[in-house]
Coordinates of C-alpha atoms in Angstrom, one line a residue:
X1 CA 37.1 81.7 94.3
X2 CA 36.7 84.1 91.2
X3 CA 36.5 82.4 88.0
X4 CA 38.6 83.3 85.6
X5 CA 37.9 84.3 82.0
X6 CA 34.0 84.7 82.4
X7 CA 32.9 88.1 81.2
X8 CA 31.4 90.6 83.5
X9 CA 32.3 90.9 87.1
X10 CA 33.8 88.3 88.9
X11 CA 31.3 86.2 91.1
X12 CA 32.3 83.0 93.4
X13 CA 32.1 79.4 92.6
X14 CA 29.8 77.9 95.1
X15 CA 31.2 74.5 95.2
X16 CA 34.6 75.9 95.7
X17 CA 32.7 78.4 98.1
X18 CA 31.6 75.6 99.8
X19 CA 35.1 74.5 100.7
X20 CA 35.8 75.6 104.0
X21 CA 32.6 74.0 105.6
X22 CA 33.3 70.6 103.9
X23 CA 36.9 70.7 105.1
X24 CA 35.8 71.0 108.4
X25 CA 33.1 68.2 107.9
X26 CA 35.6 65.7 106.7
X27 CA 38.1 66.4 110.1
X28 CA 35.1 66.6 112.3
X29 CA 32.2 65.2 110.7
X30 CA 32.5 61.2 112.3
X31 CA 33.5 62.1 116.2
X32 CA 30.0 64.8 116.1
X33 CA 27.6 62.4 114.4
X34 CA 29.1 59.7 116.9
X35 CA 28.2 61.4 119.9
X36 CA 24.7 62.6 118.5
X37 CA 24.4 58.7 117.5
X38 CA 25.2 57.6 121.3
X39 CA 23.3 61.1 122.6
X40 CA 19.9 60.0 120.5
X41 CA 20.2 56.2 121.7
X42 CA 20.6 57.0 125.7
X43 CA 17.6 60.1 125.0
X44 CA 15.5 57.1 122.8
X45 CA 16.4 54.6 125.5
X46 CA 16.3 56.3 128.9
X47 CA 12.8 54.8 129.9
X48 CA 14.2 51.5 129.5
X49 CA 17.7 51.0 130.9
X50 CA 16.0 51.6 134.6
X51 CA 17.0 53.2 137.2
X52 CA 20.1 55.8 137.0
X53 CA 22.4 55.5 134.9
X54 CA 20.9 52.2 133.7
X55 CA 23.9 51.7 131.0
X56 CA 25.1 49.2 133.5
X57 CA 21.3 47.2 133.1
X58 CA 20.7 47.9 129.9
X59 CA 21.7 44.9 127.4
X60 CA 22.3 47.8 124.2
X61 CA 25.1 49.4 126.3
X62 CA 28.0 47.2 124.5
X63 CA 26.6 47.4 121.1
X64 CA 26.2 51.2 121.3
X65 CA 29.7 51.9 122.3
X66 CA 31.2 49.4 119.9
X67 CA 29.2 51.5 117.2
X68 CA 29.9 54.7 118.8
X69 CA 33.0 54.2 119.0
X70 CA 33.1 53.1 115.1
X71 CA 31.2 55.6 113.2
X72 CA 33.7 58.2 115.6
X73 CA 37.3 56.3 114.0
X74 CA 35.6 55.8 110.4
X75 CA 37.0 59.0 108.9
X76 CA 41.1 58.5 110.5
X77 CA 40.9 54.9 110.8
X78 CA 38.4 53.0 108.5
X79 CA 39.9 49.6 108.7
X80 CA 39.4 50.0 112.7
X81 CA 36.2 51.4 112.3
X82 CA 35.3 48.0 109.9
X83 CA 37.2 46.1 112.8
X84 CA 35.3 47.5 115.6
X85 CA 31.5 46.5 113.7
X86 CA 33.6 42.6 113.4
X87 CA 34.6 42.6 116.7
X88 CA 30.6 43.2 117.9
X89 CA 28.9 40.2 115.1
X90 CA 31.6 38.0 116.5
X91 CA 30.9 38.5 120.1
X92 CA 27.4 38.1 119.2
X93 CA 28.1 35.3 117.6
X94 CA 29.9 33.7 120.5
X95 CA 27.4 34.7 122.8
X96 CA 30.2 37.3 124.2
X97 CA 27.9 40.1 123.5
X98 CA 23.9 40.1 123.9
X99 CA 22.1 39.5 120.8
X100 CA 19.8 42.2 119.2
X101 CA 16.7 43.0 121.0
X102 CA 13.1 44.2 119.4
X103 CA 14.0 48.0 120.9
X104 CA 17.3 48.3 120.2
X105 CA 18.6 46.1 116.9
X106 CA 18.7 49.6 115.0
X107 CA 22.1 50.0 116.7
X108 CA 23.1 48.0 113.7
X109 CA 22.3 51.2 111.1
X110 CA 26.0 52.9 113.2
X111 CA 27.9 49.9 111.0
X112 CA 26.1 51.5 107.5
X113 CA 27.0 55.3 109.0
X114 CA 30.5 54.3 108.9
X115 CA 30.2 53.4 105.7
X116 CA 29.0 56.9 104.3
X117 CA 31.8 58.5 105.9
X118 CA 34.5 56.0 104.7
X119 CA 33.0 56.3 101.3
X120 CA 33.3 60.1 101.8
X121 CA 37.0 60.2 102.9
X122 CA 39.2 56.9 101.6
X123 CA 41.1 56.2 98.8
X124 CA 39.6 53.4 96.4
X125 CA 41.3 50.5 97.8
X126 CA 39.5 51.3 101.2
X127 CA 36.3 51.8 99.9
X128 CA 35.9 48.5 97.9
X129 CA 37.6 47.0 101.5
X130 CA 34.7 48.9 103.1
X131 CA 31.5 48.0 100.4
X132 CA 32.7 44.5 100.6
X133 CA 32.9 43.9 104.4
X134 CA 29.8 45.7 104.6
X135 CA 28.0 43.1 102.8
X136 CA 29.5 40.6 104.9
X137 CA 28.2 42.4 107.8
X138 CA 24.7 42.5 106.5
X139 CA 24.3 39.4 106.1
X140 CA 25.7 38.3 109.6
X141 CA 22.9 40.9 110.8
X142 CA 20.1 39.3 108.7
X143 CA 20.7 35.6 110.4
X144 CA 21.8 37.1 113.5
X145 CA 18.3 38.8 113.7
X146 CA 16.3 36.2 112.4
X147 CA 18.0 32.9 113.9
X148 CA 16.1 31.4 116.7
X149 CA 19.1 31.0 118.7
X150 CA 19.8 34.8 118.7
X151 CA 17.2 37.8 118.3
X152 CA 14.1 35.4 116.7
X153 CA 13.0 37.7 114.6
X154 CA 13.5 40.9 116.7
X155 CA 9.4 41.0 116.9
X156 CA 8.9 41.8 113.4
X157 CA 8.9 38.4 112.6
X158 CA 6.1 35.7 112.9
X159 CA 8.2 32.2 114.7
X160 CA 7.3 29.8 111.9
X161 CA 8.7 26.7 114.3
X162 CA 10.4 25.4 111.2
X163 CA 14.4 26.4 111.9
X164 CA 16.7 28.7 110.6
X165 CA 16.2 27.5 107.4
X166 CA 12.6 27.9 107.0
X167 CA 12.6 31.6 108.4
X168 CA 15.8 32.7 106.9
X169 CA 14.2 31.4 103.9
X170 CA 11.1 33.5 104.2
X171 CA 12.2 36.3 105.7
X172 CA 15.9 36.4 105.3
X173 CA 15.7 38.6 101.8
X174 CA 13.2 41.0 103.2
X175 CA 15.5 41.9 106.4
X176 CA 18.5 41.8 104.1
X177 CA 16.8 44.1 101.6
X178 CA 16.1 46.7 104.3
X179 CA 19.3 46.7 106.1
X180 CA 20.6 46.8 102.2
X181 CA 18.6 50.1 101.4
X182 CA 19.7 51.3 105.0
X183 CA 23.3 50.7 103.9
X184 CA 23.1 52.4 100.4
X185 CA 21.6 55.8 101.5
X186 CA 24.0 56.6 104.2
X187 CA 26.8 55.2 101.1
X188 CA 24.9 57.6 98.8
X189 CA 25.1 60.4 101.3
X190 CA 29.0 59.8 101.2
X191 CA 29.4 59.7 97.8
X192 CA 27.6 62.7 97.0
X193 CA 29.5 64.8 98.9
X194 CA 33.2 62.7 97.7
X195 CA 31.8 63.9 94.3
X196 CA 30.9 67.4 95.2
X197 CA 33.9 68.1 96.6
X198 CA 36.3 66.3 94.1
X199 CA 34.0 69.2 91.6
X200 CA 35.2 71.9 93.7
X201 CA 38.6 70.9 92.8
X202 CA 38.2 70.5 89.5
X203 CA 37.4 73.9 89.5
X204 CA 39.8 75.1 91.2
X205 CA 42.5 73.2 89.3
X206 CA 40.5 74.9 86.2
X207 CA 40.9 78.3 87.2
X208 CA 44.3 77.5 87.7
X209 CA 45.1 76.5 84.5
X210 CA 43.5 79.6 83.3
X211 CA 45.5 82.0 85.4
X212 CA 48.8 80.0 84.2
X213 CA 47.4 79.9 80.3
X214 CA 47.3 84.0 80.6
X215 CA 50.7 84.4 82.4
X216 CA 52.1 82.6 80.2
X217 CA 50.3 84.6 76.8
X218 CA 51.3 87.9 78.8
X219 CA 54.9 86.3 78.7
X220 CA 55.3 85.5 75.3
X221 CA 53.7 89.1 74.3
X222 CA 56.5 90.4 76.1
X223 CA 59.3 87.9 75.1
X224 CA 58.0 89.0 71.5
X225 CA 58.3 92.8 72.6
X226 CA 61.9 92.4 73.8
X227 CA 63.0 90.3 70.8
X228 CA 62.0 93.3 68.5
X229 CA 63.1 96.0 70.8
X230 CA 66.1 94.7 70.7
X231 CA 66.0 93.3 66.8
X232 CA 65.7 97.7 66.3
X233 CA 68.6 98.7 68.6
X234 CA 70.4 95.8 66.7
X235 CA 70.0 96.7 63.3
X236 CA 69.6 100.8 64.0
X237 CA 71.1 101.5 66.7
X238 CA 74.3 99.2 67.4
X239 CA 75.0 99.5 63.5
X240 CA 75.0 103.2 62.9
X241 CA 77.5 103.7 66.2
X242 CA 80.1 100.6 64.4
X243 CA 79.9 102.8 61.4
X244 CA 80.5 106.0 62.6
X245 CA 83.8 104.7 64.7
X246 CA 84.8 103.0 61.8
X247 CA 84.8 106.4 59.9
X248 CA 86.6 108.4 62.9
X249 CA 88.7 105.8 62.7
X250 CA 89.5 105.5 58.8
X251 CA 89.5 109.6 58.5
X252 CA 91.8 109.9 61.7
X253 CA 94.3 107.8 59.8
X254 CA 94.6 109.0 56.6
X255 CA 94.5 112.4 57.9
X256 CA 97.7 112.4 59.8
X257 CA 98.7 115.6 58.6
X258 CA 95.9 117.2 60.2
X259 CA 96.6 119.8 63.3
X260 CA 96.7 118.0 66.5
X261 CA 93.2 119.1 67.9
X262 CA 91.4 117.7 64.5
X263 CA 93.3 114.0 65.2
X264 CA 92.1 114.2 68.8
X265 CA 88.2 115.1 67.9
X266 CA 88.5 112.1 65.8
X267 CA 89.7 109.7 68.2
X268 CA 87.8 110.8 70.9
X269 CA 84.7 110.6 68.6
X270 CA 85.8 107.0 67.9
X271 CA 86.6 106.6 71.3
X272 CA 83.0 107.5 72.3
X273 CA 81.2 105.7 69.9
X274 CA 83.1 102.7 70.4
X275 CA 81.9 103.1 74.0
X276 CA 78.4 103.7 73.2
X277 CA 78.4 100.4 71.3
X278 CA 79.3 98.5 74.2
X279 CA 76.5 100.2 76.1
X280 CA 74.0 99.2 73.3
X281 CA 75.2 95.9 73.4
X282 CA 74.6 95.5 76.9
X283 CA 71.2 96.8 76.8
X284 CA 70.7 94.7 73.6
X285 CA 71.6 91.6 76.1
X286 CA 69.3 92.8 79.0
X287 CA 66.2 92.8 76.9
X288 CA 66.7 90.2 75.4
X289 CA 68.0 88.3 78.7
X290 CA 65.2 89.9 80.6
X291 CA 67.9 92.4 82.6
X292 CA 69.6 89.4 83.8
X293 CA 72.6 89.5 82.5
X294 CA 73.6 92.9 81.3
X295 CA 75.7 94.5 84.2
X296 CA 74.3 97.7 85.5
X297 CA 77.2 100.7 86.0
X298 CA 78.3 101.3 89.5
X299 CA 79.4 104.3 91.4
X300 CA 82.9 103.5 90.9
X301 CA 82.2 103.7 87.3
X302 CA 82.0 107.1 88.0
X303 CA 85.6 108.0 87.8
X304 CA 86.2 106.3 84.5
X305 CA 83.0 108.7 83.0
X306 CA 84.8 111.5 84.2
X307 CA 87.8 110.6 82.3
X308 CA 86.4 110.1 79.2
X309 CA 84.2 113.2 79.4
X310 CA 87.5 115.5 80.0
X311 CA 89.2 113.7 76.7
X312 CA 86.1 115.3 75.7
X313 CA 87.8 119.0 76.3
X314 CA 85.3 119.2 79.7
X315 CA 86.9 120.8 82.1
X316 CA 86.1 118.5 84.4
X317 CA 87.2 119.4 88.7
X318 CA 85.9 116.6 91.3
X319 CA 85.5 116.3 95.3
X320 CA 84.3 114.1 97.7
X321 CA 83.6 115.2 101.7
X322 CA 82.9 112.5 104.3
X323 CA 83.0 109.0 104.6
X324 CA 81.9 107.2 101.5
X325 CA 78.5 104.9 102.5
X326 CA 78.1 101.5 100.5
X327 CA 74.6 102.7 98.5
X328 CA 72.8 99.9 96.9
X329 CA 72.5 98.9 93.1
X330 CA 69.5 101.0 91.8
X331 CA 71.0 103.9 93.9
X332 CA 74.6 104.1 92.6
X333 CA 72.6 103.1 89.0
X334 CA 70.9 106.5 89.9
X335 CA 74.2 108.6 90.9
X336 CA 76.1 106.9 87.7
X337 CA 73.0 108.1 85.6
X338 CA 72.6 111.7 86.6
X339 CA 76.0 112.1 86.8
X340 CA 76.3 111.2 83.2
X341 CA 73.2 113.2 82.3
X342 CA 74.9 116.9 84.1
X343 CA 78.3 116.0 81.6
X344 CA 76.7 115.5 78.8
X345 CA 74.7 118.4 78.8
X346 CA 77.1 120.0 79.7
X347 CA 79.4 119.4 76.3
X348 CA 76.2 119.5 74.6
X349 CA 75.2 122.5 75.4
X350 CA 78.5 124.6 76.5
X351 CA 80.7 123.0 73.9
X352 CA 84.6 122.6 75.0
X353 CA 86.1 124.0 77.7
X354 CA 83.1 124.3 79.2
X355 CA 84.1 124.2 83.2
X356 CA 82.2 121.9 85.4
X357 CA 82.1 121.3 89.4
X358 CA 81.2 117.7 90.8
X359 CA 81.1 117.4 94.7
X360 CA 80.0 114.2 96.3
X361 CA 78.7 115.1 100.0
X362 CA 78.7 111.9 102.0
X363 CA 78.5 114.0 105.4
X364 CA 74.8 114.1 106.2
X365 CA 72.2 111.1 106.0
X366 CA 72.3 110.4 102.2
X367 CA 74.7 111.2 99.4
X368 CA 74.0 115.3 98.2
X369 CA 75.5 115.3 94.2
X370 CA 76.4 118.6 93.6
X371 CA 77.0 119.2 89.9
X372 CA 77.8 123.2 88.6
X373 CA 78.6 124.6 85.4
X374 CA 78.3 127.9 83.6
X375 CA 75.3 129.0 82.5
X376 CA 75.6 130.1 79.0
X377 CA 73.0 133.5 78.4
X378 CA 71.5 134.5 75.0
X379 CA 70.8 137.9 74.0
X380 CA 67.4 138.2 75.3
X381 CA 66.5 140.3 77.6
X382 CA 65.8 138.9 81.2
X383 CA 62.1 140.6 81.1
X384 CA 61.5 138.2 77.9
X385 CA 62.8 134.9 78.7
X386 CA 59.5 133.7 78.6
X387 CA 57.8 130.9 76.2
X388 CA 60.7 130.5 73.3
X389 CA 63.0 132.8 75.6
X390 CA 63.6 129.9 78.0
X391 CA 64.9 127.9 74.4
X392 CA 67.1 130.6 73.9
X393 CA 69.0 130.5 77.5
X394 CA 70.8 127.3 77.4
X395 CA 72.3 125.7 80.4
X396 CA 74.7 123.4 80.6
X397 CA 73.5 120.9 82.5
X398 CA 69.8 121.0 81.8
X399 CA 70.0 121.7 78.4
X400 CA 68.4 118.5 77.6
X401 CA 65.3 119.5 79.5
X402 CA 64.5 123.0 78.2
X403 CA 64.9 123.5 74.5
X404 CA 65.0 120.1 73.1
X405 CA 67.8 119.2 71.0
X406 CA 71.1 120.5 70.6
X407 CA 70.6 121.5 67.3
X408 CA 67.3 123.3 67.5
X409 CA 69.0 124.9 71.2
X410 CA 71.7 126.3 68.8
X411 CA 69.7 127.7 65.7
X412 CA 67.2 129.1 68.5
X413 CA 70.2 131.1 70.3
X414 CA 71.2 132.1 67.2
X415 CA 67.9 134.0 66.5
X416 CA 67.8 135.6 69.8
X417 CA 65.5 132.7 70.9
X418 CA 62.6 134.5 69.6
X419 CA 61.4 131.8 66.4
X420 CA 59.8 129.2 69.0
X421 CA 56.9 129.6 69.5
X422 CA 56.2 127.8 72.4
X423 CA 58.4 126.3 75.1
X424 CA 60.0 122.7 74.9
X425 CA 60.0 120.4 77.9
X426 CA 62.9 117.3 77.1
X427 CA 63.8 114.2 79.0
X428 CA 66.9 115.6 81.0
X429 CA 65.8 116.9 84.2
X430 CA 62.4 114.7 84.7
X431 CA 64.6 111.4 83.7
X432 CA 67.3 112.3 86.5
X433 CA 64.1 113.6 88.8
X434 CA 63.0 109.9 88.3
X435 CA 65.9 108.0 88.6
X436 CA 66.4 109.9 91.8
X437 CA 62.6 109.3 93.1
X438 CA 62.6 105.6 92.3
X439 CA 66.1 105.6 94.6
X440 CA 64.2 107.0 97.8
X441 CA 65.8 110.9 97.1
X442 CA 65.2 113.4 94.8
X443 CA 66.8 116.2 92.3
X444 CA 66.4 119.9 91.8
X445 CA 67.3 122.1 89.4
X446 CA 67.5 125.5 88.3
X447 CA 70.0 128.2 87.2
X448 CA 72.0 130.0 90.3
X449 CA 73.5 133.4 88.9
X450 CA 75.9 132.7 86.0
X451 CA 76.1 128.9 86.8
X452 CA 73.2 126.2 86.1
X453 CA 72.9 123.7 89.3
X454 CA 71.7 120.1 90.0
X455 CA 71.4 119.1 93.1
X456 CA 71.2 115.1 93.9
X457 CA 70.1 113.8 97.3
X458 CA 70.2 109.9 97.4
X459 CA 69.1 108.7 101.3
X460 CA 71.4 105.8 102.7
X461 CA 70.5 106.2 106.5
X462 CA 72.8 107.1 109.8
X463 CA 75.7 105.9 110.5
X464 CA 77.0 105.0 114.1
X465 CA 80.1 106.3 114.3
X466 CA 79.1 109.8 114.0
X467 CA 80.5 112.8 115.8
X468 CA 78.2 113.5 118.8
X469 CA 77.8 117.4 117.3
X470 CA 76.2 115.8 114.3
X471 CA 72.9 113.9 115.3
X472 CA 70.8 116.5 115.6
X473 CA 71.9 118.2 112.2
X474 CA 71.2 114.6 111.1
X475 CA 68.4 113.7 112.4
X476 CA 66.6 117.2 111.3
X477 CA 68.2 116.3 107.4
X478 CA 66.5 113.1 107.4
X479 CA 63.3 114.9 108.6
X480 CA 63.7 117.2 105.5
X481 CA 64.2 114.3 103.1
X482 CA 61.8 112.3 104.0
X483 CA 58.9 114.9 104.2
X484 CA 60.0 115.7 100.5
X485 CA 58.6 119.1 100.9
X486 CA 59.6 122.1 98.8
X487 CA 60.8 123.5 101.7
X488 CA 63.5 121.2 102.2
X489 CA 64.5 121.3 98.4
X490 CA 65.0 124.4 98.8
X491 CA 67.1 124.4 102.5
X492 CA 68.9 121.3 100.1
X493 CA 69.3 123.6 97.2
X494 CA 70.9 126.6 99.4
X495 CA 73.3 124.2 101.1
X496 CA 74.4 123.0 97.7
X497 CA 74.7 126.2 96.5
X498 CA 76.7 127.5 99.8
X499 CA 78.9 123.8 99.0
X500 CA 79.9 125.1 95.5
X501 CA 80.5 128.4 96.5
X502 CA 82.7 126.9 98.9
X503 CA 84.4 124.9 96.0
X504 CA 84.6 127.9 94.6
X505 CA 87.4 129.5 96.9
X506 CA 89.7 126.3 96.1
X507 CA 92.8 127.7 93.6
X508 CA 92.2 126.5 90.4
X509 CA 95.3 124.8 89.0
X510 CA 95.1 126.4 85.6
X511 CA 97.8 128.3 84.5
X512 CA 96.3 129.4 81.4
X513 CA 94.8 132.7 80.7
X514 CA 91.5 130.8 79.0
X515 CA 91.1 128.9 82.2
X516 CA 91.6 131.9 84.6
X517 CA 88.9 133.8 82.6
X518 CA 87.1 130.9 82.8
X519 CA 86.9 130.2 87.0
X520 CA 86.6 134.1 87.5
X521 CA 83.1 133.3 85.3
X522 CA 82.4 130.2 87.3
X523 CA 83.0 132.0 90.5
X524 CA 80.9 135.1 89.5

């Protein structure tokens, strides 16, 4: 595992790199040193238990399979482990089990095996079970191996014709030291690697805490970011919009003998910044909310934008083909932005009555937007709309992404677009290229003649229930949008552009002499 925090490049811990090995150890570790205990014994052994297989002969065969069998449960059962090394003293004891001999009493080490791996693996409770039945057993060994009656001394021990008491005397703390010593090394063996491993995990648990002590800093420094982000749109923001509906407001009503037109710029000025207002407040509430709670507009907020953008004397005319498709969220977020984006350039920079064309296409395998409006020319000369030329041709609906603001577009086409000196790249056209990108589609943009088009493709997918004509149109459509080459923008482009002029061919229901001037310039 990386350590966290030290400086330079990340290395691995080697006692947490160590982890894997002692995991399998502690699952595995008793049954494999079991059978090498039993394989070393019958290898040490074979000349002595006679002929073939000589298990049957040899007097070692029970107490190497109770200890076998011991060392192999010590790690899953303990207390059965502790039982099984009871169960052989006793039987000894009883005379149920053949006592030690010279070649063999080191069976008795298998009991202080146990031990190590019990000291290794159990809780605390176990292991002061384990230390103190191991002394027990020791000491049941030590007379066991010494008494007269049993081993005599297993041949390392001079018979001193005295009794028990006299040899046990004698030798008894010499055989109890060894088998003592025996029992702590294997017991230090298991504590060792108890303590290595519990390391490891205080390691890991460190680097842990780390991680968690910089997610939570990198929180707070953005908790802090959004409380002032949205401390500014608060106090700039949110307060200049109040202020200027309060003074539509105010002037629209003590103005009431103004001509009609003046009272409705007022209101709809109110009207709009009143709107705006509740916009900033909702993004006000997402940052500080972390997006949680501030409700994202939806495609059939579309409708009510259109509305308010004709009380904005847009000239507004909308239709839908196909079967509407259930987009998600972010992807009617999209539509709803871009949509909002073409309008308001489009008031921005073709002022009122400027005529606009909004055609949802929900007949092919994603949702084509196709937004037209008229394409307002300066006096330069096509051969030198170059550089601050481009500032000086103003489109409606990507105003906002050539020229900058509305007010430098204007004072620019009033000087023929000739005092910029260099061209002026805005947020328009990339934002809706974004939005649209981050929804799975994509946007162009461009003029087309006397009109200025955007052209929206959001994917959704086929739908079943399709006309059997259709698939292969379909299928070659989603081909071309998910390629996302130039090429099919531009097949996109020309369909939208042979959509519109299609539009185009629909009466227009103006009576007026304004509007019919108007469409004949739309349809060019």
């Amino acid at each position: 595992m990386a350590v966290i925090g030290a400086a330079g490049p990340p290395r691995v811990d080697r006692v947490t790199g160590m982890e894997p090995l002692l995991k399998v150890m502690r699952h595995w570790g008793a049954p494999v040193a079991a059978v090498l205990f039993f394989a070393l014994w019958c290898v040490g052994e074979a000349g002595r238990m006679g002929p073939w297989p000589g298990l049957n002969l040899w007097p070692g065969t029970l107490p190497l399979v109770l200890m076998t069998a011991a060392i192999a449960v010590s790690v899953r059962a303990p207390f059965v482990s502790l039982a099984l090394t009871a169960l052989l003293l006793t039987g000894q004891f009883l005379y149920l089990i053949p006592a030690m001999h010279p070649n063999h009493w080191a069976i008795y080490i298998g009991s202080s095996i146990s031990l190590g791996f019990i000291l290794w693996t159990a809780g605390r409770g176990t292991i002061l079970a384990a230390v103190s039945a191991n002394v027990v057993f020791i000491a049941a060994m030590t007379f066991l191996m010494i008494s007269w009656r049993y081993s005599y001394g297993v041949g390392w021990f001079h018979p001193l014709y005295g009794g028990d008491r006299l040899a046990l005397s004698v030798y008894g703390w010499q055989l109890f030291s060894i088998l003592t010593l025996i029992a702590a090394g294997c017991s230090a063996v298991g504590l060792a690697l108890k303590l290595y491993q519990e390391r490891g995990s205080l390691f890991q648990a460190r680097n842990i805490a780390q991680a968690g002590l910089k997610e939570a800093e990198i929180d707070l420094i953005v908790e802090q970011e959004r409380t002032r982000i949205a401390r500014d749109l608060h106090d700039v923001l949110a307060h200049s919009l109040a202020v200027i509906a309060a003074q539509a407001d105010g002037t629209r009503y003590l103005s009431s003998d103004q001509p009609k037109a003046v009272l409705n710029a007022l209101e709809n000025i109110a009207s709009s910044a009143r709107g705006a207002l509740v916009d900033a407040q909702r993004v006000i509430e997402g940052v500080r909310d972390d997006g949680m709670v501030a409700p994202q507009p939806r495609l059939s907020d579309v409708g009510p934008l259109v509305e308010r953008m004709r009380q904005g004397s847009l000239e507004i005319r909308r239709s839908d083909s196909g079967a509407p498709v259930e987009l998600t969220a972010g992807q009617q977020l999209a539509v709803f932005r871009i949509v909002q984006e073409c309008l308001t350039n489009a008031l921005k920079h073709g002022g009122r009555g400027t005529a606009v064309r909004l055609h949802f296409d929900w007949s092919g395998p994603g949702l084509t937007l196709h937004v037209a409006s008229a394409h307002v020319a300066s006096a330069v000369p096509d051969d030198e709309m170059t550089g601050a030329g481009v500032a000086g041709t103003r489109s409606a609906l990507g105003g906002s992404d050539i020229g900058g603001s509305g007010a430098e577009d204007a004072a620019g086409a009033g000087a023929g677009g000739r005092t910029a000196g260099v061209e002026r790249v805005g947020r328009g056209i990339p934002g809706m290229r974004e939005r649209a990108h981050l929804a799975g589609g994509w946007v162009t943009a461009g003029p087309d003649g006397e009109q200025f088009r955007v052209t929206a493709f959001v994917p959704y997918g086929l739908r079943t229930a399709e006309p059997a004509g259709t698939v292969d149109g379909e299928l070659v459509a989603i081909t071309e949008a998910s390629s996302g080459g130039e090429a099919a923008g531009a097949r996109e482009a020309g369909a939208g552009r042979e959509s519109a002029a299609a539009l185009s061919e629909c009466p227009n229901t103006e009576e007026t002499p304004e509007g019919t001037q108007r469409e004949a310039a739309l349809r060019g």
